[in-house]
Amino acid sequence: MKKIFLVASLLSAMTISAQTGASKITIHADQGKTQISKEIYGQFSEHLGSCIYGGIWVGENSPIPNIKGYRTDVFNAIKELKVPVLRWPGGCFADEYHWMDGVGPREKRPTISNNNWGGVIEDNSFGTNEFFNLCEMLDCEPYLSGNVGSGTVEELAKWVEYITSAGNSPMANLRRQNGREKPWKLKYLGVGNESWGCGGNMTAQFYSDVYKRYSTYCREYDGNKLFKIASGASDVDYNWTETLMKNIGNKMEGISLHYYTCKGWEGSKGSATKFDKNDYLWTISKTLEIDDMIKKHIAIMDKYDPKNKVALMVDEWGTWWDQEPGNHTALYQQNTLRDAFVAALNLNIFNKYAERVKMTNIAQVVNVLQAMILTEGPKMVLTPTYHVFNMYKVHMGATYLPLEVTSDSLTYNKTKFPIVNASASKDSKGLIHITLTNVDLDKDQKVTIDLPNVKITKVEGKILTAKTIDSHNTFENPNVVVPAVFKDAKITKTGLTVNVPAKSIISLEL
Ligand code: AHR
């Protein structure tokens, strides 16, 4: 009885519409006016599971090869991505983090319990100096998440002073005592995280005042300019955005948004590697919901900020599956070609809203949720999501090119979505970059790309695909899902024709 119901519900959830196998994209290369902020390709690192400890930081005395305590393999892999911004120390951890615990001689730092993430022991060996030095070495912007939930205004004010003051001030002197003469640069400052939840369970109205109080005392020392980000909504909480826009307005430079491709907060979220076609279509359809959500949050922002002064920062996004079975640290999950699609679709959407969306941070960089990199002791493997970021990094700082896509569609639970999804940009050298996905698991798409007024002389491409949608890289087989050279794009009189194989992600450079 149960079985029959399951089959029936699967059939009603998933419909495949008539397929032509052909799609058309028109790219308006002469109409680009918005720069894709490079921070859209940002990352997030929290004191959670083995993201920091074991993932990024092993300490100078570790047998795992390291550069001043940062594991060499992970450092080099992140560097290759040209990560523009790294968010730290949380997440939920941030609102219980007292930065003074993490400065000074390591052997004297207190050991605390990480209450948000399983009560594991946190020895504070990775703290402010370790994080800011890492960002300098990576040449990326640090994005600091301040403790508003359980901290004090004074504590956050002093943290900003410790990091950025060049003067003869108590916190600048403490920094010097801890071995760092020059201040670091701090631009992005998050004033709380998920203040509606783990960050203090506040109402939007109450948080608006708390934000103003905290941010008043975060001073700009010695020419350092802060870009303050208010803790924003989750998903479709438009009231949160509305209340903050109304009450805080341009006393903030950015407002955040969190959206996970997640089945729900209670119970099973599904396996990262064992899923069927129905789960896959759910994933794609759930991911694409962010498009409309961003549009609606932006519409509210436009109402209060028609001059587009406040940016939308999607500072947490990605897939959230069940923790991998076995002896793994919190929120450690595998990453398949399905996750690669989630990354590719999200990045295409973020590019589209580049006028308002100025930063996004996938959760998280190593060993947590939709990670770029997985580690186990000395072993390291790059995930399919890593490869998407590497293929898409060409869009960073380029000019967004408006485009229209006409394609076949798939339907999940009465929601129709296109099989082909794309984004295009023009970089400072005049090269045009196109990223394309075909989410159909079975059918290739013949894509005609029109580029009015563009003379194409050369096209080069890369493709990310695999035998099956659940394909993934392991420590034993790290090259199951890796990019390959793509040659099936032909120059035509009006642009290109591209044969996009089923379940593939393609990047083209013209
Ligand atoms: O990324 C994991 C957690 O998800 C973060 O700590 C929190 O902000 C969100 O709920």
XYZ file of N, CA, C and O in Angstrom, residues 212-325:
456
model
N 21.875 49.624 15.342
C 22.331 51.030 15.338
C 23.255 51.297 16.528
O 24.245 52.002 16.412
N 22.903 50.695 17.663
C 23.723 50.911 18.853
C 25.126 50.318 18.647
O 26.136 50.983 18.875
N 25.187 49.081 18.209
C 26.489 48.440 18.001
C 27.305 49.167 16.944
O 28.490 49.435 17.113
N 26.643 49.504 15.842
C 27.433 50.035 14.721
C 27.931 51.447 15.009
O 28.970 51.861 14.502
N 27.222 52.168 15.871
C 27.673 53.528 16.221
C 29.110 53.514 16.745
O 29.901 54.414 16.463
N 29.429 52.479 17.528
C 30.733 52.490 18.217
C 31.818 51.699 17.477
O 32.926 51.564 17.990
N 31.468 51.192 16.315
C 32.508 50.555 15.498
C 33.134 51.674 14.673
O 32.592 52.080 13.647
N 34.234 52.191 15.168
C 34.838 53.412 14.608
C 35.716 53.102 13.401
O 36.219 51.986 13.260
N 35.901 54.166 12.627
C 36.789 54.018 11.467
C 38.137 54.640 11.802
O 38.288 55.852 11.803
N 39.106 53.807 12.134
C 40.418 54.288 12.557
C 41.342 54.510 11.366
O 41.397 53.690 10.454
N 42.065 55.584 11.430
C 43.212 55.815 10.530
C 42.938 55.474 9.071
O 43.709 54.766 8.414
N 41.816 55.969 8.585
C 41.511 55.831 7.157
C 40.854 54.511 6.788
O 40.515 54.285 5.628
N 40.683 53.611 7.760
C 40.012 52.336 7.427
C 38.512 52.596 7.243
O 37.868 53.188 8.100
N 37.966 52.178 6.119
C 36.525 52.387 5.847
C 35.771 51.084 6.078
O 36.107 50.065 5.486
N 34.778 51.155 6.946
C 33.987 49.950 7.224
C 32.768 49.873 6.312
O 32.152 50.899 6.003
N 32.427 48.683 5.937
C 31.216 48.402 5.162
C 30.385 47.513 6.094
O 30.648 46.321 6.247
N 29.405 48.149 6.771
C 28.698 47.415 7.832
C 27.487 46.674 7.266
O 26.684 47.241 6.523
N 27.372 45.435 7.675
C 26.320 44.564 7.135
C 25.381 44.132 8.262
O 25.819 43.547 9.263
N 24.110 44.450 8.080
C 23.123 44.051 9.089
C 22.728 42.598 8.871
O 22.704 42.110 7.739
N 22.417 41.931 9.969
C 21.980 40.535 9.894
C 20.599 40.493 9.258
O 19.630 41.008 9.824
N 20.511 39.886 8.096
C 19.277 39.962 7.316
C 18.386 38.741 7.436
O 18.522 37.917 8.352
N 17.500 38.634 6.464
C 16.434 37.637 6.505
C 16.920 36.240 6.143
O 17.973 36.060 5.539
N 16.083 35.281 6.488
C 16.247 33.931 5.966
C 15.137 33.744 4.941
O 13.995 34.155 5.172
N 15.468 33.174 3.822
C 14.495 32.789 2.792
C 13.494 33.912 2.478
O 13.869 34.989 2.078
N 12.200 33.596 2.766
C 11.130 34.504 2.327
C 10.661 35.443 3.445
O 9.540 35.941 3.401
N 11.519 35.696 4.412
C 11.106 36.592 5.499
C 11.221 38.055 5.009
O 12.122 38.801 5.395
N 10.283 38.434 4.171
C 10.334 39.773 3.572
C 10.086 40.852 4.625
O 10.563 41.974 4.510
N 9.351 40.485 5.671
C 9.078 41.451 6.736
C 10.380 41.892 7.416
O 10.549 43.052 7.777
N 11.320 40.950 7.558
C 12.604 41.289 8.192
C 13.331 42.350 7.341
O 13.816 43.367 7.854
N 13.360 42.103 6.033
C 14.041 43.063 5.142
C 13.340 44.416 5.190
O 13.984 45.472 5.311
N 12.022 44.387 5.144
C 11.227 45.620 5.140
C 11.494 46.430 6.421
O 11.757 47.638 6.377
N 11.461 45.739 7.560
C 11.634 46.439 8.844
C 13.030 47.054 8.943
O 13.185 48.192 9.399
N 14.049 46.305 8.499
C 15.416 46.835 8.588
C 15.620 47.993 7.610
O 16.271 48.994 7.933
N 15.060 47.851 6.413
C 15.222 48.928 5.431
C 14.550 50.199 5.945
O 15.081 51.304 5.786
N 13.397 50.019 6.582
C 12.652 51.175 7.086
C 13.390 51.819 8.269
O 13.522 53.029 8.345
N 13.896 50.998 9.190
C 14.454 51.541 10.432
C 15.948 51.827 10.400
O 16.422 52.711 11.107
N 16.669 51.059 9.641
C 18.136 51.280 9.611
C 18.510 52.084 8.371
O 19.382 52.953 8.421
N 17.849 51.791 7.273
C 18.091 52.530 6.021
C 19.557 52.579 5.673
O 20.263 51.575 5.758
N 20.038 53.761 5.300
C 21.446 53.772 4.881
C 22.445 53.980 6.014
O 23.578 54.378 5.795
N 22.038 53.591 7.227
C 23.030 53.454 8.308
C 23.716 52.087 8.188
O 24.570 51.727 8.981
N 23.299 51.321 7.209
C 24.014 50.064 6.906
C 24.439 50.139 5.433
O 23.756 50.756 4.622
N 25.554 49.487 5.139
C 25.990 49.439 3.732
C 25.460 48.180 3.066
O 25.328 48.117 1.858
N 25.173 47.182 3.889
C 24.674 45.926 3.320
C 23.703 45.250 4.262
O 23.698 45.497 5.474
N 22.858 44.416 3.693
C 21.928 43.610 4.491
C 22.055 42.186 3.957
O 22.157 41.984 2.743
N 22.070 41.212 4.863
C 22.340 39.857 4.389
C 21.066 39.077 4.087
O 19.962 39.505 4.442
N 21.238 37.956 3.441
C 20.158 37.014 3.157
C 20.765 35.619 3.229
O 21.859 35.396 2.710
N 20.074 34.704 3.930
C 20.529 33.313 3.983
C 19.518 32.426 3.276
O 18.312 32.545 3.512
N 20.014 31.570 2.410
C 19.116 30.629 1.742
C 19.853 29.328 1.468
O 20.859 29.306 0.755
N 19.363 28.249 2.036
C 19.974 26.937 1.816
C 19.076 26.069 0.945
O 17.850 26.128 1.055
N 19.673 25.256 0.089
C 18.943 24.211 -0.610
C 18.848 23.067 0.398
O 19.754 22.236 0.517
N 17.772 23.074 1.179
C 17.667 22.177 2.332
C 16.219 21.726 2.467
O 15.296 22.520 2.264
N 16.026 20.451 2.827
C 14.672 19.888 2.896
C 13.892 20.350 4.114
O 12.693 20.108 4.207
N 14.530 20.967 5.075
C 13.829 21.404 6.283
C 14.749 21.246 7.473
O 15.753 20.542 7.393
N 14.401 21.895 8.565
C 15.331 21.929 9.703
C 15.122 20.773 10.659
O 15.985 20.468 11.462
N 13.967 20.120 10.585
C 13.714 18.963 11.446
C 13.918 17.692 10.606
O 13.573 17.677 9.434
N 14.399 16.663 11.223
C 14.478 15.350 10.564
C 15.538 15.270 9.474
O 16.413 16.136 9.378
N 15.394 14.212 8.644
C 16.431 13.942 7.652
C 16.414 14.975 6.513
O 15.357 15.398 6.054
N 17.589 15.331 6.090
C 17.722 16.283 4.979
C 18.087 15.551 3.687
O 18.303 16.177 2.671
N 18.179 14.230 3.787
C 18.531 13.430 2.613
C 20.035 13.231 2.507
O 20.820 14.050 3.001
N 20.387 12.127 1.848
C 21.811 11.803 1.711
C 22.455 12.662 0.624
O 21.821 12.977 -0.384
N 23.711 12.976 0.830
C 24.437 13.765 -0.173
C 24.730 12.947 -1.426
O 24.865 13.503 -2.515
N 24.804 11.628 -1.272
C 25.237 10.803 -2.403
C 24.197 9.797 -2.875
O 24.279 9.313 -4.001
N 23.242 9.465 -1.999
C 22.243 8.445 -2.397
C 20.909 9.137 -2.598
O 20.221 9.478 -1.648
N 20.580 9.373 -3.858
C 19.330 10.071 -4.155
C 18.813 9.599 -5.510
O 19.569 9.056 -6.322
N 17.521 9.812 -5.745
C 16.954 9.397 -7.028
C 16.656 10.636 -7.882
O 16.913 11.766 -7.477
N 16.060 10.370 -9.043
C 15.798 11.453 -9.997
C 14.853 12.504 -9.408
O 14.992 13.707 -9.641
N 13.897 11.996 -8.640
C 12.941 12.910 -8.016
C 13.647 13.865 -7.044
O 13.397 15.071 -7.030
N 14.551 13.313 -6.224
C 15.331 14.152 -5.287
C 16.153 15.176 -6.070
O 16.305 16.321 -5.663
N 16.685 14.705 -7.188
C 17.509 15.606 -8.008
C 16.675 16.789 -8.518
O 17.075 17.951 -8.415
N 15.488 16.467 -9.047
C 14.643 17.552 -9.587
C 14.190 18.488 -8.478
O 14.113 19.702 -8.656
N 13.917 17.907 -7.301
C 13.583 18.757 -6.146
C 14.744 19.745 -5.885
O 14.529 20.941 -5.671
N 15.965 19.225 -5.939
C 17.148 20.044 -5.640
C 17.256 21.225 -6.601
O 17.501 22.367 -6.184
N 17.049 20.932 -7.881
C 17.183 21.992 -8.880
C 16.072 23.023 -8.682
O 16.313 24.238 -8.643
N 14.857 22.523 -8.493
C 13.728 23.431 -8.360
C 13.848 24.271 -7.084
O 13.612 25.476 -7.078
N 14.291 23.648 -5.989
C 14.459 24.370 -4.705
C 15.559 25.439 -4.848
O 15.446 26.552 -4.344
N 16.626 25.074 -5.551
C 17.727 26.030 -5.730
C 17.251 27.249 -6.513
O 17.534 28.392 -6.139
N 16.486 26.974 -7.577
C 16.054 28.083 -8.444
C 15.065 29.026 -7.753
O 14.862 30.154 -8.211
N 14.487 28.576 -6.635
C 13.560 29.465 -5.902
C 14.250 30.747 -5.450
O 13.609 31.762 -5.206
N 15.559 30.694 -5.319
C 16.268 31.886 -4.833
C 16.126 33.066 -5.801
O 16.190 34.233 -5.395
N 15.907 32.758 -7.069
C 15.787 33.821 -8.063
C 14.642 34.774 -7.697
O 14.838 35.989 -7.520
N 13.467 34.195 -7.510
C 12.295 34.996 -7.190
C 12.442 35.665 -5.813
O 12.030 36.817 -5.602
N 13.071 34.944 -4.901
C 13.275 35.462 -3.540
C 14.156 36.712 -3.570
O 13.847 37.718 -2.945
N 15.243 36.638 -4.333
C 16.141 37.799 -4.435
C 15.372 38.966 -5.056
O 15.450 40.102 -4.581
N 14.604 38.650 -6.104
C 13.839 39.695 -6.789
C 12.920 40.420 -5.788
O 12.843 41.646 -5.769
N 12.270 39.638 -4.924
C 11.321 40.247 -3.980
C 12.035 41.028 -2.872
O 11.573 42.096 -2.476
N 13.151 40.515 -2.399
C 13.902 41.290 -1.387
C 14.401 42.598 -2.025
O 14.361 43.656 -1.400
N 14.845 42.513 -3.265
C 15.340 43.717 -3.947
C 14.202 44.718 -4.147
O 14.402 45.934 -3.994
N 13.012 44.213 -4.464
C 11.880 45.138 -4.674
C 11.627 45.943 -3.393
O 11.354 47.159 -3.445
N 11.743 45.296 -2.248
C 11.557 46.012 -0.967
C 12.689 47.031 -0.774
O 12.469 48.177 -0.396
N 13.899 46.598 -1.091
C 15.051 47.499 -0.935
C 14.901 48.710 -1.862
O 15.172 49.852 -1.467
N 14.428 48.474 -3.084
C 14.244 49.568 -4.051
C 13.277 50.626 -3.517
O 13.456 51.816 -3.751
N 12.274 50.141 -2.784
C 11.260 51.060 -2.248
C 11.887 52.055 -1.262
O 11.589 53.243 -1.284
N 12.776 51.558 -0.404
C 13.377 52.432 0.621
C 14.696 53.032 0.179
O 15.178 53.994 0.776
N 15.296 52.441 -0.835
C 16.647 52.853 -1.247
C 16.716 52.890 -2.776
O 17.423 52.099 -3.402
N 15.960 53.813 -3.390
C 15.906 53.816 -4.857
C 17.260 54.106 -5.496
O 17.473 53.782 -6.661
N 18.178 54.693 -4.729
C 19.490 55.018 -5.333
C 20.473 53.853 -5.215
O 21.659 53.999 -5.516
N 19.998 52.716 -4.720
C 20.821 51.513 -4.674
C 22.104 51.677 -3.856
O 23.201 51.329 -4.298
N 21.945 52.228 -2.635
C 23.133 52.444 -1.783
C 23.408 51.240 -0.876
O 24.532 51.025 -0.449
N 22.354 50.511 -0.545
C 22.507 49.371 0.367
C 22.588 48.082 -0.478
O 21.745 47.856 -1.341
N 23.610 47.287 -0.187
C 23.808 46.068 -0.998
C 23.147 44.860 -0.345
O 23.008 44.808 0.879
N 22.764 43.909 -1.188
C 22.242 42.643 -0.682
C 23.395 41.636 -0.686
O 24.055 41.446 -1.705
N 23.630 41.018 0.464
C 24.757 40.097 0.600
C 24.216 38.712 0.975
O 23.713 38.535 2.092
N 24.282 37.785 0.044
C 23.766 36.434 0.339
C 24.896 35.698 1.048
O 25.629 34.911 0.435
N 25.062 35.992 2.363
C 26.311 35.545 2.991
C 26.274 34.112 3.543
O 27.218 33.692 4.209
N 25.196 33.378 3.232
C 25.180 31.924 3.439
C 24.267 31.305 2.400
O 23.105 31.692 2.280
N 24.761 30.354 1.650
C 23.954 29.608 0.687
C 24.637 28.279 0.366
O 25.824 28.104 0.640
N 23.848 27.384 -0.229
C 24.404 26.097 -0.651
C 23.534 24.942 -0.202
O 22.451 25.140 0.356
N 24.010 23.725 -0.466
C 23.217 22.546 -0.093
C 23.473 22.159 1.356
O 24.567 22.373 1.891
N 22.453 21.595 1.981
C 22.561 21.108 3.357
C 21.944 19.714 3.391
O 20.735 19.562 3.371
N 22.812 18.682 3.367
C 22.361 17.282 3.413
C 22.648 16.716 4.789
O 23.253 17.383 5.640
N 22.249 15.436 4.958
C 22.590 14.751 6.209
C 24.108 14.645 6.329
O 24.797 14.455 5.312
N 24.570 14.705 7.570
C 26.005 14.511 7.801
C 26.386 13.120 7.282
O 25.627 12.159 7.452
N 27.522 13.015 6.640
C 28.004 11.737 6.101
C 28.052 10.685 7.220
O 28.561 10.982 8.303
N 27.499 9.482 6.991
C 27.548 8.470 8.053
C 29.000 8.098 8.368
O 29.883 8.261 7.536
